[in-house]
Amino acid sequence: NAGVTQTPKFRILKIGQSMTLQCTQDMNHNYMYWYRQDPGMGLKLIYYSVGAGITDKGEVPNGYNVSRSTTEDFPLRLELAAPSQTSVYFCASSSLSSGNTIYFGEGSWLTVV
Amino acid sequence: AQTVTQSQPEMSVQEAETVTLSCTYDTSENNYYLFWYKQPPSRQMILVIRQEAYKQQNATENRFSVNFQKAAKSFSLKISDSQLGDTAMYFCAFAGGTSYGKLTFGQGTILTVHP
C-alpha cells in the first residue's frame, strides 16, 4: 500500500542548477498538489492539478513548473535554483471519493547552496 | 481568500492529562472542510481528524476530538490522556468545498508532552 511516493528524499543543489522532484500515487486520485514548508511555518501550495493534462498555480508558483501527463504522476520542476527555494517539499493527492481528505508523501528536503 | 490562525505557538502538557489546541479561520464559504494534521520530527504529515462544515456533530477519533463552532469560526483540537508520542507540531487546515482539496494551513502549534 504505497500511497504517495516522492523522490528524492534529500538533495543538495547549487545555485542556478535545475532538478525535478518526482511524485507518484497509486490511489487513482484525480487531484494532486505540491506544497512547500519553510522552517517553522505551515505548508504553502505551489501548484495543483485536477486531472491529467490540467494544472494550475497555487499561492507560491514562481520558480517552479509542473506537468501532469498521467493520473499517477505529478513531477515538480525547479529551474535556476535559488537559496529561497531551500525547503521541504510535499506532494499530496485527494479525490472526491476520499472525502477530500488529502494524503501526503513523506517529503523531500531540498537545500540550495 | 481564506485564512487560518493558530494563536498558540507552543503548548506543553503532562503525560495522561488533557490539552486543547486553538484554531480560528475566516471564510465566506458555507461548505468546507477542516482538518488537524500532526507533524512529528520526521516531518511526515499525519491526518489526525477532519470535520465537514455541514455536520453539526463534533468529530472524534479515539483520544482526539474537536470543538467545532461554525458561527464563531473556531475549530479547536482536544487531546485526552496525552501520550509521549503525541509530541509534534500540529497544524490546523481549511479546504473550501469547491477548492478541490487545496489546503490553507495555520502557522502550527508545537506540542510537547512531558513524562
Coordinates of N, CA and C in Angstrom, one line a residue:
Chain A
N1 N 0.9 -1.2 0.0 CA 0.0 0.0 0.0 C 0.9 1.2 0.0
A2 N 1.4 1.7 -1.2 CA 2.4 2.7 -1.3 C 1.8 4.1 -1.0
G3 N 0.6 4.5 -1.5 CA 0.1 5.8 -1.3 C 0.7 6.8 -2.2
V4 N 1.3 7.9 -1.6 CA 2.0 8.9 -2.3 C 3.5 8.7 -2.1
T5 N 4.3 8.6 -3.2 CA 5.7 8.4 -3.1 C 6.4 9.5 -3.8
Q6 N 7.4 10.1 -3.1 CA 8.2 11.2 -3.6 C 9.7 10.7 -3.7
T7 N 10.3 11.2 -4.7 CA 11.8 11.0 -4.8 C 12.4 12.3 -5.4
P8 N 13.7 12.6 -5.0 CA 14.4 12.0 -3.9 C 14.0 12.5 -2.5
K9 N 14.4 11.9 -1.5 CA 14.1 12.4 -0.1 C 15.0 13.5 0.3
F10 N 16.2 13.5 -0.2 CA 17.2 14.6 0.2 C 18.0 15.0 -1.1
R11 N 18.2 16.3 -1.2 CA 19.0 16.7 -2.3 C 19.7 18.1 -2.0
I12 N 20.9 18.2 -2.4 CA 21.6 19.5 -2.3 C 21.9 20.0 -3.7
L13 N 21.4 21.2 -4.0 CA 21.6 21.8 -5.3 C 22.5 23.0 -5.2
K14 N 23.2 23.3 -6.3 CA 23.9 24.6 -6.3 C 23.1 25.6 -7.0
I15 N 23.3 26.9 -6.6 CA 22.5 28.0 -7.2 C 22.6 27.9 -8.7
G16 N 21.5 28.0 -9.4 CA 21.4 28.0 -10.8 C 21.2 26.6 -11.4
Q17 N 21.3 25.6 -10.6 CA 21.0 24.2 -11.2 C 19.5 24.0 -11.3
S18 N 19.2 23.0 -12.0 CA 17.8 22.6 -12.1 C 17.6 21.2 -11.7
M19 N 16.4 20.8 -11.3 CA 16.1 19.5 -10.9 C 14.6 19.2 -10.9
T20 N 14.2 17.9 -10.9 CA 12.8 17.6 -10.9 C 12.6 16.7 -9.7
L21 N 11.6 17.0 -8.9 CA 11.1 16.2 -7.8 C 10.0 15.3 -8.4
Q22 N 10.1 14.0 -8.2 CA 9.1 13.1 -8.7 C 8.1 12.8 -7.7
C23 N 6.8 12.6 -8.2 CA 5.7 12.2 -7.3 C 4.8 11.3 -8.0
T24 N 4.5 10.2 -7.4 CA 3.5 9.2 -8.0 C 2.6 8.8 -6.9
Q25 N 1.3 8.5 -7.3 CA 0.3 8.0 -6.3 C -0.4 6.8 -7.0
D26 N -0.7 5.8 -6.1 CA -1.4 4.6 -6.6 C -2.8 4.5 -6.1
M27 N -3.4 5.6 -5.8 CA -4.8 5.5 -5.2 C -5.8 6.0 -6.3
N28 N -5.4 6.2 -7.5 CA -6.3 6.7 -8.6 C -7.0 8.0 -8.2
H29 N -6.3 8.9 -7.5 CA -6.8 10.2 -7.2 C -6.7 11.1 -8.3
N30 N -7.8 11.9 -8.5 CA -7.8 12.9 -9.6 C -6.9 14.1 -9.2
Y31 N -6.9 14.5 -7.9 CA -6.3 15.8 -7.6 C -4.9 15.5 -7.0
M32 N -4.0 16.3 -7.4 CA -2.6 16.2 -6.9 C -2.1 17.6 -6.6
Y33 N -1.2 17.7 -5.7 CA -0.7 19.0 -5.2 C 0.8 19.0 -4.9
W34 N 1.4 20.1 -5.0 CA 2.8 20.3 -4.4 C 2.7 21.5 -3.4
Y35 N 3.3 21.2 -2.2 CA 3.4 22.2 -1.2 C 4.8 22.3 -0.8
R36 N 5.2 23.5 -0.3 CA 6.5 23.6 0.3 C 6.3 24.1 1.8
Q37 N 7.3 23.7 2.6 CA 7.2 24.1 4.0 C 8.6 24.7 4.4
D38 N 8.6 25.9 4.7 CA 9.8 26.6 5.2 C 9.9 26.4 6.7
P39 N 11.1 26.5 7.3 CA 11.3 26.2 8.7 C 10.3 27.0 9.6
G40 N 9.7 26.3 10.5 CA 8.8 26.9 11.5 C 7.5 27.4 10.9
M41 N 7.1 27.0 9.7 CA 5.9 27.5 9.0 C 5.0 26.4 8.6
G42 N 3.8 26.8 8.3 CA 2.9 25.9 7.7 C 3.2 25.7 6.2
L43 N 2.5 24.7 5.6 CA 2.7 24.4 4.2 C 2.0 25.5 3.3
K44 N 2.6 25.7 2.2 CA 2.0 26.6 1.2 C 1.9 25.9 -0.2
L45 N 0.9 26.2 -0.9 CA 0.6 25.5 -2.1 C 1.4 26.1 -3.3
I46 N 2.1 25.2 -4.0 CA 2.9 25.7 -5.1 C 2.1 25.6 -6.4
Y47 N 1.7 24.4 -6.8 CA 0.9 24.1 -7.9 C -0.1 22.9 -7.6
Y48 N -1.2 22.8 -8.4 CA -2.1 21.7 -8.2 C -2.6 21.3 -9.5
S49 N -3.2 20.1 -9.5 CA -3.8 19.5 -10.8 C -5.1 18.8 -10.4
V50 N -6.1 19.0 -11.2 CA -7.4 18.4 -11.0 C -7.6 17.2 -11.9
G51 N -6.6 16.9 -12.7 CA -6.7 15.7 -13.6 C -5.6 15.7 -14.6
A52 N -5.4 14.6 -15.3 CA -4.3 14.6 -16.3 C -4.5 15.7 -17.3
G53 N -3.4 16.4 -17.6 CA -3.4 17.5 -18.6 C -3.9 18.8 -18.1
I54 N -4.2 18.9 -16.8 CA -4.7 20.1 -16.2 C -3.9 20.5 -15.0
T55 N -3.3 21.7 -15.0 CA -2.5 22.2 -13.9 C -2.9 23.6 -13.6
D56 N -2.6 24.1 -12.4 CA -2.9 25.5 -12.1 C -2.0 25.9 -11.0
K57 N -1.8 27.3 -10.9 CA -0.9 27.8 -9.9 C -1.6 27.9 -8.5
G58 N -0.7 27.7 -7.5 CA -1.2 27.9 -6.2 C -0.7 29.2 -5.6
E59 N -0.4 29.3 -4.4 CA 0.0 30.5 -3.7 C 1.4 31.0 -4.0
V60 N 2.3 30.0 -4.2 CA 3.8 30.4 -4.4 C 4.4 29.7 -5.6
P61 N 3.9 30.0 -6.9 CA 4.4 29.2 -8.0 C 5.7 29.6 -8.7
N62 N 6.1 30.8 -8.3 CA 7.3 31.4 -9.0 C 8.5 30.5 -8.8
G63 N 9.2 30.2 -10.0 CA 10.4 29.4 -9.9 C 10.2 27.9 -10.1
Y64 N 8.9 27.6 -10.3 CA 8.6 26.1 -10.4 C 7.7 25.9 -11.7
N65 N 7.8 24.7 -12.2 CA 6.9 24.2 -13.2 C 6.4 22.8 -12.9
V66 N 5.2 22.5 -13.4 CA 4.7 21.1 -13.2 C 4.1 20.6 -14.6
S67 N 3.9 19.3 -14.6 CA 3.1 18.7 -15.7 C 2.3 17.5 -15.1
R68 N 1.3 17.2 -15.8 CA 0.5 16.0 -15.4 C 0.1 15.2 -16.6
S69 N 0.9 14.4 -17.1 CA 0.7 13.6 -18.3 C -0.2 12.3 -18.0
T70 N -0.1 11.9 -16.7 CA -0.9 10.7 -16.3 C -1.6 11.0 -15.0
T71 N -2.6 10.2 -14.7 CA -3.2 10.3 -13.4 C -2.3 10.1 -12.2
E72 N -1.3 9.2 -12.4 CA -0.5 8.8 -11.3 C 0.7 9.7 -11.0
D73 N 1.2 10.5 -12.0 CA 2.4 11.2 -11.8 C 2.3 12.7 -11.9
F74 N 3.0 13.4 -11.0 CA 2.9 14.9 -11.0 C 4.3 15.4 -10.6
P75 N 5.2 15.5 -11.5 CA 6.5 16.0 -11.2 C 6.6 17.5 -11.0
L76 N 7.5 17.9 -10.2 CA 7.7 19.4 -9.9 C 9.1 19.7 -10.4
R77 N 9.2 20.7 -11.3 CA 10.5 21.1 -11.9 C 10.9 22.4 -11.2
L78 N 12.2 22.4 -10.8 CA 12.8 23.7 -10.3 C 13.8 24.1 -11.3
E79 N 13.6 25.3 -11.8 CA 14.5 25.9 -12.8 C 15.4 27.0 -12.1
L80 N 16.7 27.0 -12.4 CA 17.6 28.0 -11.9 C 17.4 28.1 -10.3
A81 N 17.8 27.1 -9.6 CA 17.6 27.0 -8.2 C 18.2 28.2 -7.5
A82 N 17.4 28.7 -6.5 CA 17.9 29.9 -5.7 C 17.8 29.5 -4.2
P83 N 18.6 30.1 -3.3 CA 18.6 29.8 -1.9 C 17.2 29.9 -1.3
S84 N 16.4 30.8 -1.8 CA 15.0 30.9 -1.3 C 14.1 29.7 -1.5
Q85 N 14.6 28.8 -2.4 CA 13.9 27.5 -2.6 C 14.3 26.4 -1.7
T86 N 15.2 26.7 -0.8 CA 15.6 25.7 0.3 C 14.3 25.5 1.1
S87 N 13.8 24.3 1.2 CA 12.6 24.0 1.8 C 12.4 22.5 1.9
V88 N 11.3 22.1 2.5 CA 10.8 20.7 2.4 C 9.6 20.7 1.5
Y89 N 9.6 19.8 0.5 CA 8.5 19.8 -0.4 C 7.7 18.6 -0.2
F90 N 6.4 18.8 -0.2 CA 5.4 17.7 -0.1 C 4.5 17.6 -1.3
C91 N 4.4 16.4 -1.8 CA 3.4 16.0 -2.8 C 2.2 15.4 -2.1
A92 N 1.0 15.7 -2.6 CA -0.2 15.1 -2.0 C -1.2 14.8 -3.0
S93 N -2.2 14.0 -2.6 CA -3.3 13.7 -3.6 C -4.6 13.6 -2.8
S94 N -5.7 13.7 -3.5 CA -7.0 13.5 -2.9 C -8.0 13.2 -4.0
S95 N -9.2 12.9 -3.6 CA -10.3 12.7 -4.6 C -11.6 12.9 -3.9
L96 N -12.7 13.1 -4.6 CA -14.0 13.2 -4.0 C -14.4 12.0 -3.3
S97 N -13.9 10.8 -3.8 CA -14.3 9.6 -3.2 C -13.5 9.4 -1.8
S98 N -12.4 10.1 -1.6 CA -11.7 10.1 -0.3 C -12.3 11.2 0.6
G99 N -13.4 11.8 0.2 CA -14.0 12.8 1.0 C -13.1 14.0 1.1
N100 N -12.3 14.3 0.1 CA -11.5 15.4 0.0 C -10.4 15.4 1.1
T101 N -10.2 14.2 1.7 CA -9.0 14.1 2.6 C -7.8 14.0 1.8
I102 N -6.8 14.8 2.2 CA -5.5 14.9 1.4 C -4.5 14.0 2.0
Y103 N -3.9 13.2 1.2 CA -2.9 12.2 1.6 C -1.5 12.7 1.1
F104 N -0.6 12.8 2.1 CA 0.7 13.4 1.8 C 1.8 12.3 1.6
G105 N 2.8 12.7 0.8 CA 4.0 11.9 0.7 C 4.9 12.3 1.9
E106 N 6.1 11.6 2.0 CA 6.9 11.8 3.2 C 7.8 13.0 3.1
G107 N 7.8 13.7 2.0 CA 8.5 15.0 1.9 C 9.9 14.8 1.3
S108 N 10.3 15.9 0.6 CA 11.7 15.9 0.0 C 12.4 17.2 0.5
W109 N 13.5 16.9 1.2 CA 14.3 18.0 1.8 C 15.3 18.5 0.7
L110 N 15.1 19.8 0.3 CA 16.0 20.4 -0.7 C 16.8 21.6 -0.1
T111 N 18.1 21.5 -0.3 CA 18.9 22.6 0.1 C 19.6 23.2 -1.1
V112 N 19.5 24.5 -1.2 CA 20.2 25.2 -2.4 C 21.3 26.0 -1.8
V113 N 22.6 25.8 -2.2 CA 23.8 26.4 -1.7 C 24.5 27.2 -2.8
Chain B
A1 N -10.1 35.3 0.1 CA -9.2 34.3 0.4 C -9.4 33.8 1.9
Q2 N -9.1 32.6 2.1 CA -9.3 32.1 3.5 C -8.0 32.3 4.3
T3 N -8.2 32.4 5.6 CA -7.1 32.5 6.5 C -7.3 31.5 7.6
V4 N -6.2 31.0 8.2 CA -6.3 30.1 9.3 C -5.3 30.6 10.3
T5 N -5.7 30.8 11.6 CA -4.9 31.3 12.6 C -4.8 30.4 13.8
Q6 N -3.6 30.0 14.2 CA -3.3 29.3 15.4 C -2.5 30.2 16.3
S7 N -3.1 30.6 17.4 CA -2.6 31.6 18.2 C -1.6 31.1 19.3
Q8 N -1.4 29.8 19.4 CA -0.5 29.3 20.4 C 0.7 28.7 19.7
P9 N 1.8 29.4 19.7 CA 3.0 28.8 19.0 C 3.5 27.6 19.7
E10 N 3.4 27.5 21.0 CA 3.9 26.3 21.8 C 2.9 26.0 22.9
M11 N 2.7 24.7 23.2 CA 2.0 24.2 24.3 C 2.7 23.1 24.9
S12 N 2.5 22.9 26.2 CA 3.0 21.7 26.9 C 2.0 21.1 27.8
V13 N 2.1 19.8 28.0 CA 1.1 19.1 28.9 C 1.9 17.9 29.5
Q14 N 1.4 17.5 30.7 CA 1.9 16.3 31.3 C 1.3 15.1 30.7
E15 N 2.0 14.1 30.7 CA 1.5 12.8 30.2 C 0.2 12.4 31.0
A16 N -0.8 11.9 30.3 CA -2.1 11.5 30.8 C -3.1 12.6 31.0
E17 N -2.6 13.8 30.9 CA -3.5 15.0 31.0 C -4.1 15.3 29.7
T18 N -5.0 16.3 29.7 CA -5.8 16.8 28.5 C -5.3 18.2 28.1
V19 N -5.2 18.4 26.8 CA -4.7 19.7 26.3 C -5.6 20.0 25.1
T20 N -5.8 21.3 24.9 CA -6.7 21.8 23.8 C -5.9 22.8 23.0
L21 N -5.8 22.6 21.7 CA -5.1 23.5 20.8 C -6.2 24.3 20.0
S22 N -5.9 25.6 19.9 CA -6.9 26.5 19.3 C -6.6 26.8 17.8
C23 N -7.7 27.0 17.1 CA -7.6 27.4 15.7 C -8.9 28.2 15.3
T24 N -8.6 29.3 14.7 CA -9.8 30.1 14.1 C -9.5 30.3 12.6
Y25 N -10.6 30.5 11.9 CA -10.4 30.6 10.4 C -11.4 31.7 9.9
D26 N -11.1 32.2 8.8 CA -12.0 33.2 8.2 C -12.3 32.7 6.7
T27 N -13.6 32.7 6.4 CA -14.1 32.3 5.1 C -15.4 32.9 4.8
S28 N -15.8 33.0 3.6 CA -17.1 33.4 3.2 C -17.9 32.2 2.7
E29 N -17.2 31.1 2.6 CA -17.9 29.9 2.1 C -18.8 29.3 3.1
N30 N -19.8 28.5 2.7 CA -20.7 27.9 3.6 C -20.4 26.4 3.7
N31 N -19.8 25.8 2.6 CA -19.5 24.4 2.6 C -17.9 24.3 2.6
Y32 N -17.4 23.6 3.6 CA -15.9 23.5 3.6 C -15.5 22.4 4.5
Y33 N -14.3 22.1 4.6 CA -13.7 21.0 5.4 C -12.6 21.6 6.3
L34 N -12.5 21.1 7.5 CA -11.4 21.5 8.4 C -10.7 20.2 8.9
F35 N -9.4 20.4 9.0 CA -8.5 19.3 9.4 C -7.5 19.7 10.5
W36 N -7.1 18.7 11.2 CA -5.9 18.8 12.1 C -4.9 17.7 11.6
Y37 N -3.7 18.2 11.3 CA -2.6 17.4 10.9 C -1.5 17.4 12.0
K38 N -0.9 16.2 12.2 CA 0.2 16.1 13.2 C 1.5 16.0 12.3
Q39 N 2.5 16.7 12.7 CA 3.8 16.6 12.1 C 4.9 16.3 13.1
P40 N 5.3 15.0 13.3 CA 6.4 14.7 14.2 C 7.8 15.2 13.6
P41 N 8.8 15.0 14.3 CA 10.2 15.5 13.8 C 10.5 14.9 12.5
S42 N 10.0 13.7 12.1 CA 10.3 13.1 10.8 C 9.7 14.0 9.6
R43 N 8.8 14.9 10.0 CA 8.2 15.9 9.0 C 7.1 15.2 8.2
Q44 N 6.7 13.9 8.5 CA 5.6 13.3 7.9 C 4.3 14.0 8.3
M45 N 3.4 14.2 7.4 CA 2.1 14.9 7.6 C 1.1 13.8 7.9
I46 N 0.6 13.7 9.1 CA -0.4 12.7 9.5 C -1.7 13.3 9.8
L47 N -2.7 12.8 9.1 CA -4.1 13.3 9.4 C -4.6 12.8 10.8
V48 N -5.0 13.8 11.6 CA -5.5 13.4 13.0 C -7.0 13.3 12.9
I49 N -7.6 14.3 12.4 CA -9.1 14.4 12.4 C -9.6 15.3 11.4
R50 N -10.8 15.1 10.9 CA -11.4 16.0 9.9 C -12.8 16.3 10.3
Q51 N -13.3 17.5 9.8 CA -14.7 17.9 10.1 C -15.3 18.5 8.9
E52 N -16.5 18.0 8.5 CA -17.2 18.7 7.4 C -18.1 19.8 8.0
A53 N -18.1 20.9 7.4 CA -18.8 22.1 8.0 C -20.3 21.9 8.1
Y54 N -20.9 21.0 7.2 CA -22.3 20.8 7.2 C -22.7 19.9 8.4
K55 N -21.8 19.3 9.0 CA -22.1 18.4 10.1 C -22.0 19.1 11.4
Q56 N -23.1 19.1 12.2 CA -23.1 19.8 13.5 C -22.4 19.0 14.6
Q57 N -22.4 17.7 14.4 CA -21.7 16.8 15.4 C -20.2 17.0 15.3
N58 N -19.6 17.1 16.5 CA -18.1 17.3 16.5 C -17.5 15.9 16.2
A59 N -16.4 15.9 15.4 CA -15.7 14.7 15.1 C -14.9 14.2 16.2
T60 N -14.8 12.9 16.3 CA -14.0 12.2 17.3 C -13.2 11.1 16.7
E61 N -11.9 11.0 17.1 CA -11.1 9.8 16.7 C -10.3 9.4 17.9
N62 N -10.8 8.4 18.6 CA -10.1 7.9 19.8 C -9.9 9.0 20.8
R63 N -8.6 9.3 21.1 CA -8.3 10.3 22.2 C -8.4 11.7 21.6
F64 N -8.7 11.9 20.3 CA -8.7 13.2 19.7 C -10.2 13.6 19.4
S65 N -10.6 14.8 19.8 CA -11.9 15.3 19.4 C -11.8 16.8 19.1
V66 N -12.8 17.3 18.4 CA -12.8 18.7 18.1 C -14.0 19.4 18.7
N67 N -13.8 20.7 18.9 CA -15.0 21.6 19.2 C -15.1 22.5 18.1
F68 N -16.1 22.2 17.2 CA -16.3 23.0 16.0 C -17.5 24.0 16.3
Q69 N -17.2 25.3 16.2 CA -18.1 26.3 16.4 C -18.2 27.1 15.1
K70 N -19.2 26.7 14.3 CA -19.2 27.3 12.9 C -19.5 28.8 13.0
A71 N -20.4 29.3 13.8 CA -20.7 30.7 13.8 C -19.5 31.5 14.3
A72 N -18.8 31.0 15.2 CA -17.6 31.7 15.7 C -16.3 31.4 14.9
K73 N -16.5 30.5 13.9 CA -15.3 30.1 13.0 C -14.2 29.7 13.9
S74 N -14.4 28.7 14.7 CA -13.5 28.2 15.7 C -13.4 26.7 15.5
F75 N -12.2 26.1 15.6 CA -12.1 24.7 15.4 C -10.9 24.2 16.3
S76 N -11.2 23.9 17.5 CA -10.1 23.5 18.5 C -10.0 22.0 18.5
L77 N -8.8 21.5 18.9 CA -8.5 20.1 19.0 C -8.2 19.8 20.4
K78 N -8.9 18.8 21.0 CA -8.7 18.3 22.3 C -8.0 17.0 22.3
I79 N -6.9 16.9 23.0 CA -6.2 15.6 23.1 C -6.3 15.1 24.5
S80 N -7.0 14.0 24.7 CA -7.2 13.4 26.1 C -6.1 12.4 26.3
D81 N -5.8 12.1 27.6 CA -4.9 11.1 28.0 C -3.6 11.2 27.2
S82 N -3.0 12.4 27.2 CA -1.8 12.7 26.3 C -0.7 11.7 26.5
Q83 N -0.1 11.3 25.4 CA 1.0 10.3 25.4 C 2.3 11.0 24.9
L84 N 3.4 10.4 25.2 CA 4.7 11.0 24.8 C 4.7 11.0 23.3
G85 N 4.1 10.1 22.6 CA 4.1 10.1 21.1 C 3.3 11.1 20.5
D86 N 2.5 11.9 21.3 CA 1.7 13.0 20.8 C 2.6 14.2 20.6
T87 N 3.8 14.2 21.1 CA 4.7 15.3 20.9 C 5.0 15.6 19.4
A88 N 4.7 16.8 18.9 CA 4.7 17.0 17.5 C 4.3 18.5 17.3
M89 N 4.4 18.9 16.0 CA 3.8 20.1 15.5 C 2.4 19.8 15.0
Y90 N 1.4 20.6 15.4 CA 0.0 20.3 15.0 C -0.4 21.5 14.1
F91 N -0.9 21.2 12.9 CA -1.4 22.2 12.0 C -2.9 22.0 11.8
C92 N -3.6 23.2 11.9 CA -5.0 23.3 11.5 C -5.0 23.7 10.0
A93 N -6.0 23.1 9.3 CA -6.0 23.4 7.9 C -7.5 23.5 7.4
F94 N -7.7 24.3 6.4 CA -9.0 24.6 5.8 C -9.0 24.2 4.3
A95 N -10.1 23.6 3.9 CA -10.3 23.4 2.4 C -11.7 23.8 2.1
G96 N -11.9 24.7 1.1 CA -13.2 25.1 0.7 C -13.9 24.0 -0.1
G97 N -15.2 24.0 -0.1 CA -16.0 22.9 -0.7 C -15.8 22.8 -2.2
T98 N -15.4 23.9 -2.8 CA -15.2 23.8 -4.3 C -13.7 24.0 -4.6
S99 N -12.8 23.8 -3.7 CA -11.4 24.1 -3.9 C -10.6 22.9 -4.3
Y100 N -11.3 21.8 -4.6 CA -10.6 20.5 -4.9 C -9.6 20.1 -3.9
G101 N -9.8 20.4 -2.6 CA -9.0 19.9 -1.6 C -7.7 20.8 -1.4
K102 N -7.6 21.9 -2.0 CA -6.4 22.8 -1.8 C -6.5 23.3 -0.3
L103 N -5.4 23.1 0.4 CA -5.4 23.4 1.8 C -4.8 24.7 2.1
T104 N -5.4 25.5 3.1 CA -4.8 26.6 3.7 C -4.4 26.2 5.1
F105 N -3.1 26.4 5.5 CA -2.7 26.0 6.8 C -2.5 27.1 7.7
G106 N -2.7 26.8 9.0 CA -2.3 27.7 10.0 C -0.8 27.7 10.3
Q107 N -0.3 28.4 11.2 CA 1.2 28.5 11.4 C 1.7 27.4 12.2
G108 N 0.8 26.6 12.9 CA 1.3 25.5 13.6 C 1.4 25.7 15.1
T109 N 1.2 24.7 15.9 CA 1.5 24.7 17.4 C 2.4 23.6 17.7
I110 N 3.5 23.9 18.4 CA 4.4 22.8 18.8 C 3.9 22.3 20.2
L111 N 3.5 21.0 20.2 CA 3.0 20.4 21.5 C 4.1 19.5 22.0
T112 N 4.4 19.7 23.3 CA 5.4 18.9 24.0 C 4.7 18.2 25.1
V113 N 4.7 16.8 25.2 CA 4.2 16.1 26.3 C 5.3 15.6 27.2
H114 N 5.2 16.0 28.4 CA 6.3 15.7 29.4 C 5.9 14.5 30.2
P115 N 6.9 13.6 30.5 CA 6.6 12.4 31.3 C 6.4 12.8 32.8

